[in-house]
CSV table of C-alpha atoms in Angstrom, one decimal:
chain,number,residue,atom,x,y,z
A,8,MET,CA,-19.8,53.3,-13.4
A,9,ALA,CA,-20.1,50.4,-15.8
A,10,ARG,CA,-21.8,48.3,-13.1
A,11,LYS,CA,-24.4,50.9,-12.3
A,12,LEU,CA,-25.5,51.3,-16.0
A,13,PRO,CA,-26.5,47.7,-16.5
A,14,ARG,CA,-28.3,47.5,-13.1
A,15,LYS,CA,-30.6,50.3,-14.1
A,16,PRO,CA,-31.8,48.9,-17.4
A,17,GLN,CA,-32.3,45.5,-15.5
A,18,LYS,CA,-34.5,47.3,-13.0
A,19,ALA,CA,-36.3,49.0,-15.9
A,20,ALA,CA,-36.6,45.7,-17.7
A,21,ALA,CA,-37.8,44.1,-14.5
A,22,ARG,CA,-40.4,46.6,-14.1
A,23,LYS,CA,-41.5,46.3,-17.8
A,24,PRO,CA,-42.0,42.6,-18.1
A,25,SER,CA,-45.5,42.8,-17.2
A,26,PRO,CA,-46.3,44.8,-20.4
A,27,LYS,CA,-43.8,42.7,-22.3
A,28,THR,CA,-45.5,39.6,-21.2
A,29,SER,CA,-48.7,41.0,-22.7
A,30,ALA,CA,-46.7,42.0,-25.8
A,31,ALA,CA,-45.2,38.5,-26.0
A,32,ALA,CA,-48.6,37.1,-25.8
A,33,SER,CA,-49.6,39.3,-28.8
A,34,GLY,CA,-46.3,38.3,-30.8
A,35,ARG,CA,-44.6,41.6,-30.6
A,36,GLY,CA,-40.7,41.9,-30.5
A,37,ALA,CA,-38.3,38.8,-30.4
A,38,PRO,CA,-35.9,39.8,-27.7
A,39,GLY,CA,-38.7,40.1,-25.1
A,40,ARG,CA,-39.7,36.5,-25.7
A,41,ALA,CA,-36.1,35.1,-25.0
A,42,VAL,CA,-35.8,36.8,-21.7
A,43,SER,CA,-39.2,36.2,-20.3
A,44,PRO,CA,-39.1,32.4,-20.5
A,45,ILE,CA,-35.9,32.2,-18.4
A,46,LEU,CA,-37.2,34.5,-15.8
A,47,LEU,CA,-40.4,32.7,-15.8
A,48,ALA,CA,-38.6,29.4,-15.4
A,49,LEU,CA,-36.5,30.7,-12.5
A,50,ALA,CA,-39.5,32.2,-11.0
A,51,GLY,CA,-41.4,29.0,-11.3
A,52,VAL,CA,-38.6,27.0,-9.8
A,53,ILE,CA,-38.4,29.4,-6.9
A,54,ALA,CA,-42.1,29.3,-6.6
A,55,VAL,CA,-42.1,25.5,-6.5
A,56,PHE,CA,-39.3,25.5,-4.0
A,57,ALA,CA,-41.1,28.0,-1.9
A,58,VAL,CA,-44.3,26.0,-2.2
A,59,ALA,CA,-42.5,22.9,-1.2
A,60,LEU,CA,-41.0,24.5,1.8
A,61,GLY,CA,-44.3,26.0,2.7
A,62,ALA,CA,-45.9,22.7,2.3
A,63,ARG,CA,-43.4,21.1,4.6
A,64,PHE,CA,-44.2,23.7,7.3
A,65,ILE,CA,-47.9,23.5,6.5
A,66,ILE,CA,-48.0,19.7,6.5
A,67,GLY,CA,-46.2,19.6,9.8
A,68,ARG,CA,-43.0,17.6,9.1
A,69,ASP,CA,-41.0,19.9,11.4
A,70,ALA,CA,-43.8,19.9,14.0
A,71,PRO,CA,-43.5,16.1,14.8
A,72,GLU,CA,-39.7,16.5,15.1
A,73,SER,CA,-40.2,19.2,17.6
A,74,GLU,CA,-42.9,17.1,19.3
A,75,THR,CA,-40.6,14.1,19.4
A,76,VAL,CA,-37.8,16.3,20.9
A,77,VAL,CA,-40.2,17.5,23.5
A,78,GLU,CA,-41.2,13.9,24.3
A,79,ARG,CA,-37.6,12.9,24.5
A,80,GLU,CA,-36.8,15.8,26.7
A,81,ALA,CA,-39.9,15.3,28.8
A,82,PRO,CA,-38.8,12.1,30.4
A,83,VAL,CA,-35.4,13.6,31.1
A,84,ILE,CA,-37.0,16.6,32.7
A,85,ALA,CA,-39.5,14.5,34.5
A,86,PRO,CA,-37.1,13.1,37.1
A,87,ALA,CA,-35.5,16.5,37.5
A,88,ALA,CA,-38.9,18.2,37.6
A,89,PRO,CA,-39.5,17.6,41.4
A,90,ILE,CA,-36.3,19.7,42.0
A,91,LYS,CA,-37.2,23.1,40.6
A,92,MET,CA,-38.7,23.8,37.2
A,93,PRO,CA,-41.6,21.5,36.4
A,94,PRO,CA,-43.7,21.4,39.6
A,95,PRO,CA,-46.9,22.3,37.7
A,96,LYS,CA,-46.2,19.8,35.0
A,97,VAL,CA,-45.2,17.1,37.5
A,98,ALA,CA,-48.3,17.9,39.6
A,99,ASP,CA,-50.4,16.7,36.7
A,100,ALA,CA,-48.6,13.4,36.0
A,101,PRO,CA,-47.4,12.3,39.5
A,102,PRO,CA,-50.6,12.6,41.5
A,103,PRO,CA,-51.0,8.8,41.2
A,104,PRO,CA,-47.5,7.9,42.6
A,105,PRO,CA,-48.0,9.8,45.9
A,106,PRO,CA,-51.1,7.9,47.0
A,107,PRO,CA,-49.5,4.5,46.8
A,108,PRO,CA,-46.7,5.3,49.3
A,109,VAL,CA,-49.3,6.7,51.6
A,110,ARG,CA,-51.3,3.5,51.3
A,111,GLU,CA,-48.2,1.3,51.9
A,112,ALA,CA,-47.3,3.4,54.9
A,113,GLU,CA,-50.8,2.9,56.3
A,114,PRO,CA,-50.7,-0.9,56.3
A,115,ALA,CA,-47.3,-0.8,58.0
A,116,PRO,CA,-48.7,0.6,61.3
A,117,ALA,CA,-51.6,-1.9,61.0
A,118,PRO,CA,-49.4,-5.0,61.6
A,119,VAL,CA,-47.6,-3.2,64.4
A,120,PRO,CA,-50.6,-3.4,66.8
A,121,VAL,CA,-51.2,-7.0,65.9
A,122,PRO,CA,-47.9,-8.4,67.4
A,123,PRO,CA,-48.4,-6.8,70.8
A,124,LEU,CA,-51.7,-8.5,71.0
A,125,GLN,CA,-50.1,-11.8,70.3
A,126,VAL,CA,-47.3,-11.1,72.8
A,127,THR,CA,-49.8,-10.3,75.5
A,128,GLU,CA,-51.7,-13.5,74.8
A,129,ALA,CA,-48.4,-15.6,74.8
A,130,PRO,CA,-47.3,-14.8,78.4
A,131,ALA,CA,-50.8,-15.3,79.7
A,132,PRO,CA,-50.8,-19.1,79.2
A,133,VAL,CA,-47.1,-19.4,80.3
A,134,PRO,CA,-47.7,-18.6,84.0
A,135,VAL,CA,-50.8,-20.7,84.1
A,136,PRO,CA,-49.0,-24.0,83.6
A,137,ALA,CA,-46.1,-22.9,85.7
A,138,PRO,CA,-47.8,-23.2,89.1
A,139,PRO,CA,-49.0,-26.9,88.7
A,140,PRO,CA,-45.5,-28.4,88.4
A,141,PRO,CA,-44.1,-27.2,91.8
A,142,PRO,CA,-46.8,-28.8,93.9
A,143,ALA,CA,-46.4,-32.0,91.9
A,144,MET,CA,-42.7,-32.1,92.6
A,145,THR,CA,-42.8,-31.2,96.3
A,146,PRO,CA,-44.8,-34.2,97.7
A,147,LYS,CA,-42.4,-36.7,96.0
A,148,PRO,CA,-39.3,-35.9,98.0
A,149,VAL,CA,-41.4,-35.5,101.2
A,150,VAL,CA,-42.8,-39.0,100.8
A,151,ALA,CA,-39.3,-40.4,99.9
A,152,MET,CA,-37.6,-38.8,102.9
A,153,LEU,CA,-40.1,-39.4,105.7
A,154,PRO,CA,-42.0,-42.6,106.4
A,155,PRO,CA,-45.8,-42.3,105.9
A,156,PRO,CA,-46.8,-42.9,109.5
A,157,VAL,CA,-45.0,-39.8,110.8
A,158,ALA,CA,-47.5,-37.3,109.5
A,159,PRO,CA,-50.7,-38.4,111.2
A,160,LEU,CA,-49.4,-38.4,114.7
A,161,GLU,CA,-48.4,-35.3,116.8
A,162,PRO,CA,-44.8,-35.3,118.2
A,163,PRO,CA,-44.6,-35.7,121.9
A,164,LYS,CA,-44.6,-32.5,123.9
A,165,VAL,CA,-41.5,-31.9,126.1
A,166,ALA,CA,-42.2,-30.3,129.5
A,167,PRO,CA,-39.9,-27.4,130.5
A,168,GLY,CA,-38.2,-29.6,133.2
A,169,SER,CA,-37.7,-32.6,131.0
A,170,PRO,CA,-34.3,-34.4,130.9
A,171,LEU,CA,-31.9,-33.5,128.1
A,172,TRP,CA,-32.5,-36.7,126.1
A,173,LYS,CA,-36.2,-35.8,125.7
A,174,LYS,CA,-35.3,-32.2,124.7
A,175,ASN,CA,-32.9,-33.4,122.1
A,176,ALA,CA,-35.0,-36.3,120.9
A,177,LEU,CA,-36.3,-36.2,117.4
A,178,PRO,CA,-40.0,-35.3,117.6
A,179,PHE,CA,-41.6,-38.7,116.8
A,180,ARG,CA,-44.3,-41.0,118.0
A,181,ALA,CA,-44.6,-44.5,116.6
A,182,PRO,CA,-48.1,-45.4,115.5
A,183,PRO,CA,-49.7,-48.2,117.6
A,184,GLY,CA,-49.9,-51.7,116.3
A,185,LYS,CA,-46.9,-51.5,114.0
A,186,PRO,CA,-43.5,-53.1,114.9
A,187,ALA,CA,-40.8,-50.4,115.2
A,188,ILE,CA,-37.2,-50.7,114.0
A,189,ALA,CA,-34.4,-48.3,115.0
A,190,ILE,CA,-31.3,-48.3,112.8
A,191,VAL,CA,-28.2,-46.9,114.5
A,192,ILE,CA,-25.1,-46.1,112.5
A,193,ASP,CA,-21.9,-46.0,114.6
A,194,ASP,CA,-18.4,-44.5,113.8
A,195,MET,CA,-19.8,-41.4,112.2
A,196,GLY,CA,-17.6,-38.4,111.4
A,197,VAL,CA,-14.2,-39.8,110.7
A,198,ASP,CA,-14.8,-41.0,107.1
A,199,ARG,CA,-16.4,-37.8,105.8
A,200,LYS,CA,-17.4,-39.2,102.4
A,201,ARG,CA,-19.3,-42.2,103.8
A,202,SER,CA,-20.7,-40.2,106.7
A,203,ASN,CA,-22.2,-37.8,104.2
A,204,ARG,CA,-23.7,-40.7,102.2
A,205,THR,CA,-25.2,-42.0,105.4
A,206,VAL,CA,-26.7,-38.6,106.3
A,207,SER,CA,-28.3,-38.6,102.8
A,208,LEU,CA,-30.3,-41.8,103.6
A,209,PRO,CA,-34.0,-41.3,104.3
A,210,ALA,CA,-34.7,-40.2,107.9
A,211,PRO,CA,-35.0,-41.1,110.6
A,212,LEU,CA,-31.8,-42.8,111.5
A,213,THR,CA,-29.8,-42.6,114.7
A,214,LEU,CA,-26.3,-41.5,114.0
A,215,ALA,CA,-23.6,-42.0,116.7
A,216,TRP,CA,-20.6,-39.7,116.3
A,217,LEU,CA,-17.0,-40.3,117.5
A,218,PRO,CA,-15.8,-37.5,119.7
A,219,TYR,CA,-12.4,-37.1,117.9
A,220,ALA,CA,-14.0,-36.5,114.4
A,221,HIS,CA,-12.9,-33.3,112.6
A,222,GLU,CA,-15.5,-30.5,112.6
A,223,LEU,CA,-17.8,-32.6,114.7
A,224,PRO,CA,-20.3,-29.9,115.7
A,225,ALA,CA,-20.8,-28.9,112.1
A,226,GLN,CA,-21.3,-32.4,110.9
A,227,ALA,CA,-23.7,-33.2,113.7
A,228,ARG,CA,-25.8,-30.1,113.0
A,229,ALA,CA,-26.1,-31.0,109.3
A,230,ALA,CA,-27.2,-34.5,110.2
A,231,ARG,CA,-29.8,-33.2,112.7
A,232,ALA,CA,-31.1,-30.8,110.0
A,233,ALA,CA,-31.5,-33.7,107.7
A,234,GLY,CA,-34.0,-35.3,110.2
A,235,HIS,CA,-31.7,-37.8,112.0
A,236,GLU,CA,-31.2,-38.3,115.7
A,237,LEU,CA,-27.8,-37.9,117.3
A,238,MET,CA,-25.7,-39.9,119.8
A,239,LEU,CA,-22.2,-39.8,121.2
A,240,HIS,CA,-20.1,-42.9,120.3
A,241,LEU,CA,-17.8,-43.1,123.3
A,242,PRO,CA,-14.5,-45.0,122.7
A,243,MET,CA,-13.7,-47.8,125.2
A,244,GLU,CA,-11.1,-50.4,125.5
A,245,PRO,CA,-11.7,-53.7,123.6
A,246,SER,CA,-10.6,-57.2,124.6
A,247,GLY,CA,-8.3,-57.6,121.7
A,248,SER,CA,-5.5,-55.4,120.3
A,249,ALA,CA,-7.7,-53.1,118.2
A,250,ASP,CA,-7.2,-49.4,118.7
A,251,PRO,CA,-10.4,-47.6,119.9
A,252,GLY,CA,-8.9,-44.2,119.1
A,253,PRO,CA,-7.5,-41.3,121.1
A,254,GLN,CA,-8.6,-40.6,124.7
A,255,ALA,CA,-10.4,-44.0,124.9
A,256,LEU,CA,-11.6,-45.2,128.3
A,257,ARG,CA,-9.4,-48.0,129.7
A,258,VAL,CA,-9.6,-50.1,132.8
A,259,SER,CA,-6.1,-49.2,133.7
A,260,LEU,CA,-7.0,-45.6,134.2
A,261,ASP,CA,-8.0,-44.3,137.7
A,262,LYS,CA,-11.5,-43.1,138.3
A,263,GLY,CA,-10.5,-39.4,138.0
A,264,GLU,CA,-9.0,-39.9,134.6
A,265,ILE,CA,-11.9,-42.0,133.4
A,266,LEU,CA,-14.2,-39.2,134.5
A,267,ARG,CA,-12.1,-36.5,132.9
A,268,ARG,CA,-12.1,-38.3,129.5
A,269,THR,CA,-15.8,-39.0,129.8
A,270,LYS,CA,-16.6,-35.3,130.4
A,271,ALA,CA,-14.3,-34.2,127.5
A,272,ALA,CA,-16.1,-36.6,125.1
A,273,LEU,CA,-19.5,-35.5,126.3
A,274,ASP,CA,-18.5,-31.8,125.7
A,275,SER,CA,-17.3,-32.4,122.1
A,276,PHE,CA,-20.7,-31.4,120.7
A,277,ASP,CA,-24.3,-31.1,121.7
A,278,GLY,CA,-27.8,-31.9,120.5
A,279,TYR,CA,-27.5,-35.7,121.1
A,280,VAL,CA,-29.9,-37.9,123.1
A,281,GLY,CA,-27.4,-40.3,124.7
A,282,VAL,CA,-24.3,-42.4,124.6
A,283,ASN,CA,-23.3,-45.8,123.3
A,284,ASN,CA,-19.9,-47.6,123.5
A,285,HIS,CA,-17.4,-47.8,120.6
A,286,MET,CA,-15.7,-51.2,121.0
A,287,GLY,CA,-15.4,-51.6,124.8
A,288,SER,CA,-15.8,-55.4,125.2
A,289,ARG,CA,-13.2,-55.3,128.0
A,290,PHE,CA,-14.2,-51.9,129.6
A,291,THR,CA,-18.0,-52.5,129.6
A,292,ALA,CA,-17.4,-55.8,131.4
A,293,ASP,CA,-15.8,-54.0,134.3
A,294,SER,CA,-18.5,-52.6,136.7
A,295,ALA,CA,-16.1,-50.5,138.7
A,296,ALA,CA,-14.8,-48.8,135.5
A,297,MET,CA,-18.3,-48.3,134.1
A,298,ALA,CA,-19.9,-46.9,137.2
A,299,PRO,CA,-18.5,-43.3,137.0
A,300,VAL,CA,-19.2,-43.2,133.2
A,301,LEU,CA,-22.9,-44.1,133.5
A,302,GLY,CA,-23.1,-41.9,136.6
A,303,GLU,CA,-22.0,-38.8,134.6
A,304,ILE,CA,-24.3,-39.8,131.7
A,305,ALA,CA,-27.3,-40.1,134.0
A,306,ARG,CA,-26.4,-36.8,135.8
A,307,ARG,CA,-26.6,-34.9,132.4
A,308,GLY,CA,-30.0,-36.4,131.7
A,309,LEU,CA,-28.9,-38.6,128.8
A,310,LEU,CA,-29.9,-42.2,127.8
A,311,TRP,CA,-27.5,-45.2,127.6
A,312,LEU,CA,-27.5,-47.5,124.6
A,313,ASP,CA,-25.5,-50.6,125.2
A,314,SER,CA,-23.9,-51.9,122.0
A,315,ARG,CA,-23.4,-55.3,123.6
A,316,THR,CA,-20.0,-55.9,122.2
A,317,THR,CA,-19.8,-58.5,124.9
A,318,ALA,CA,-22.4,-60.7,126.7
A,319,LYS,CA,-20.7,-59.7,130.0
A,320,SER,CA,-21.5,-56.0,129.7
A,321,ALA,CA,-22.4,-54.4,133.0
A,322,GLY,CA,-24.0,-51.4,131.2
A,323,LEU,CA,-27.6,-52.5,131.3
A,324,THR,CA,-27.4,-53.6,134.9
A,325,LEU,CA,-25.9,-50.3,136.1
A,326,ALA,CA,-28.5,-48.3,134.0
A,327,ARG,CA,-31.4,-50.1,135.8
A,328,GLU,CA,-29.8,-49.4,139.2
A,329,LEU,CA,-29.4,-45.7,138.3
A,330,GLN,CA,-32.9,-45.6,137.0
A,331,MET,CA,-31.8,-43.9,133.8
A,332,PRO,CA,-33.2,-44.4,130.3
A,333,PHE,CA,-31.5,-47.2,128.5
A,334,ALA,CA,-31.8,-49.7,125.6
A,335,GLY,CA,-29.7,-52.5,124.2
A,336,ARG,CA,-28.7,-53.5,120.7
A,337,ASP,CA,-30.5,-56.5,119.2
A,338,ILE,CA,-28.8,-57.1,115.8
A,339,PHE,CA,-25.4,-56.3,114.3
A,340,LEU,CA,-25.8,-55.5,110.6
A,341,ASP,CA,-22.4,-55.6,109.0
A,342,ASN,CA,-20.0,-58.0,110.7
A,343,GLU,CA,-19.7,-59.3,107.1
A,344,MET,CA,-19.5,-56.2,104.8
A,345,THR,CA,-21.4,-57.4,101.7
A,346,VAL,CA,-24.8,-56.2,100.5
A,347,PRO,CA,-26.4,-59.7,100.7
A,348,ALA,CA,-25.0,-60.3,104.2
A,349,VAL,CA,-26.4,-57.0,105.4
A,350,ARG,CA,-29.8,-57.7,103.8
A,351,GLY,CA,-29.8,-61.0,105.6
A,352,GLN,CA,-29.2,-59.2,108.9
A,353,LEU,CA,-32.0,-56.8,108.1
A,354,ALA,CA,-34.3,-59.7,107.6
A,355,LYS,CA,-33.4,-60.9,111.1
A,356,THR,CA,-34.1,-57.4,112.5
A,357,GLU,CA,-37.6,-57.7,111.1
A,358,GLN,CA,-38.1,-61.0,112.8
A,359,VAL,CA,-37.0,-59.6,116.2
A,360,ALA,CA,-39.3,-56.6,115.7
A,361,ARG,CA,-42.3,-58.8,114.9
A,362,LYS,CA,-41.6,-60.9,118.0
A,363,GLN,CA,-41.0,-58.2,120.7
A,364,GLY,CA,-42.7,-55.2,119.0
A,365,TYR,CA,-39.4,-53.4,118.3
A,366,ALA,CA,-35.8,-54.0,117.3
A,367,ILE,CA,-32.5,-52.0,117.5
A,368,ALA,CA,-29.9,-52.8,114.8
A,369,ILE,CA,-26.4,-51.3,114.7
A,370,GLY,CA,-24.3,-50.9,111.6
A,371,HIS,CA,-21.5,-48.7,110.3
A,372,PRO,CA,-20.9,-46.3,107.4
A,373,HIS,CA,-19.6,-49.0,105.0
A,374,ASP,CA,-20.6,-48.9,101.3
A,375,ALA,CA,-22.3,-52.3,101.6
A,376,THR,CA,-24.3,-51.2,104.6
A,377,ILE,CA,-25.4,-47.9,103.0
A,378,ASP,CA,-26.3,-49.6,99.7
A,379,ALA,CA,-28.4,-52.3,101.5
A,380,LEU,CA,-30.2,-49.7,103.6
A,381,ALA,CA,-31.0,-47.5,100.6
A,382,SER,CA,-33.0,-50.3,99.0
A,383,TRP,CA,-34.4,-51.8,102.2
A,384,MET,CA,-35.8,-48.8,103.9
A,385,PRO,CA,-38.6,-48.0,101.5
A,386,GLU,CA,-39.5,-51.8,101.2
A,387,VAL,CA,-39.7,-52.4,105.0
A,388,GLN,CA,-42.3,-49.7,105.5
A,389,LYS,CA,-44.5,-51.3,102.8
A,390,ARG,CA,-44.4,-54.5,104.8
A,391,GLY,CA,-45.9,-52.8,107.8
A,392,PHE,CA,-42.9,-51.8,109.8
A,393,VAL,CA,-42.1,-48.3,111.0
A,394,LEU,CA,-38.6,-46.8,111.2
A,395,VAL,CA,-38.1,-44.8,114.4
A,396,PRO,CA,-35.2,-43.1,116.2
A,397,VAL,CA,-33.8,-44.8,119.3
A,398,SER,CA,-35.4,-42.3,121.6
A,399,ALA,CA,-38.9,-43.6,120.5
A,400,VAL,CA,-38.0,-47.1,121.5
A,401,VAL,CA,-36.6,-45.9,124.9
A,402,ARG,CA,-39.7,-43.8,125.5
A,403,ALA,CA,-42.1,-46.7,124.6
A,404,HIS,CA,-40.3,-49.6,126.4
A,405,HIS,CA,-37.8,-48.2,129.0
A,406,THR,CA,-39.2,-45.7,131.4
A,407,GLY,CA,-36.2,-45.1,133.7
A,408,GLY,CA,-35.4,-41.4,133.9
């Protein structure tokens, strides 16, 4: 009750100040003056504070803070904007970023067509230079392997009923007016390594194969494929104690055994043009022993090359009597097995060829002989000689058979 009584006079007093303020202005009543200044002061302070607060809102101090907050939040929202909320706001700011990736993607396909054009141009020049080298390489081995005079002349034609030596002869015709040299290499087939080296020499050579050589048919075919002519090197008894090899022909044998061994040797391989003797200085000097041998050779249509291991050989005389094709050796190349000695014998071969128009030289598959021939064969052709197989000499100079 005590609290309610004072509040009511305060409300009455509060409602009356306006007339009291006019009374105070006129100087009436002391108590009204004391209360009114305090209230007025409080009211003024409140008014000033209210004005200050209002001024702050009016001036916009709070507004920049909210703007700064918005600006600070804007960059945070900007990266998250493409996810959900701010697509319209992001649409205003990010239109510039999308065009650059599109422009970068456009130049990317542009370089892609460029390389295929370069690739198509690159292979074009590659096949163009490729064809010229092969033709440049092919003539070189051909010239090295075959003597120049072979190409211009046609090989002799063999009639259907021709003897075997003509059928097996290396197709060759010596050019007229040039001395011919035939190089015969005996003892082929036993020393496989040196035999292969001999086969690798420039053609044409005439290679005489021992009948007891291993894999003789295969070796002989390889030599023929390399352009060389083939002969059978028939073992015969020498005057000394040297061993001519298994199944050699000996004067102590009867005619039947001599003929049997001769036929076995002749059947050891095929494709050869004739026969020459291996050793045989004693056997070839015996006409009775030689007669059945040359008779079988002539019957098969083959030629006879006498190695002339002895001056008393009856081979050439019997060949003339049988009217069979034949020839005789002129020079031995390698009685002394050194390169200088062989080259000296080759020089003598050239002299014989100049004198009689042809020469037949016999050597063996020794290292010195092979080395000397490898360097001599290209040179001799430059000096006007022609290298020929034995069959060419027989065809040109010995007509029997």
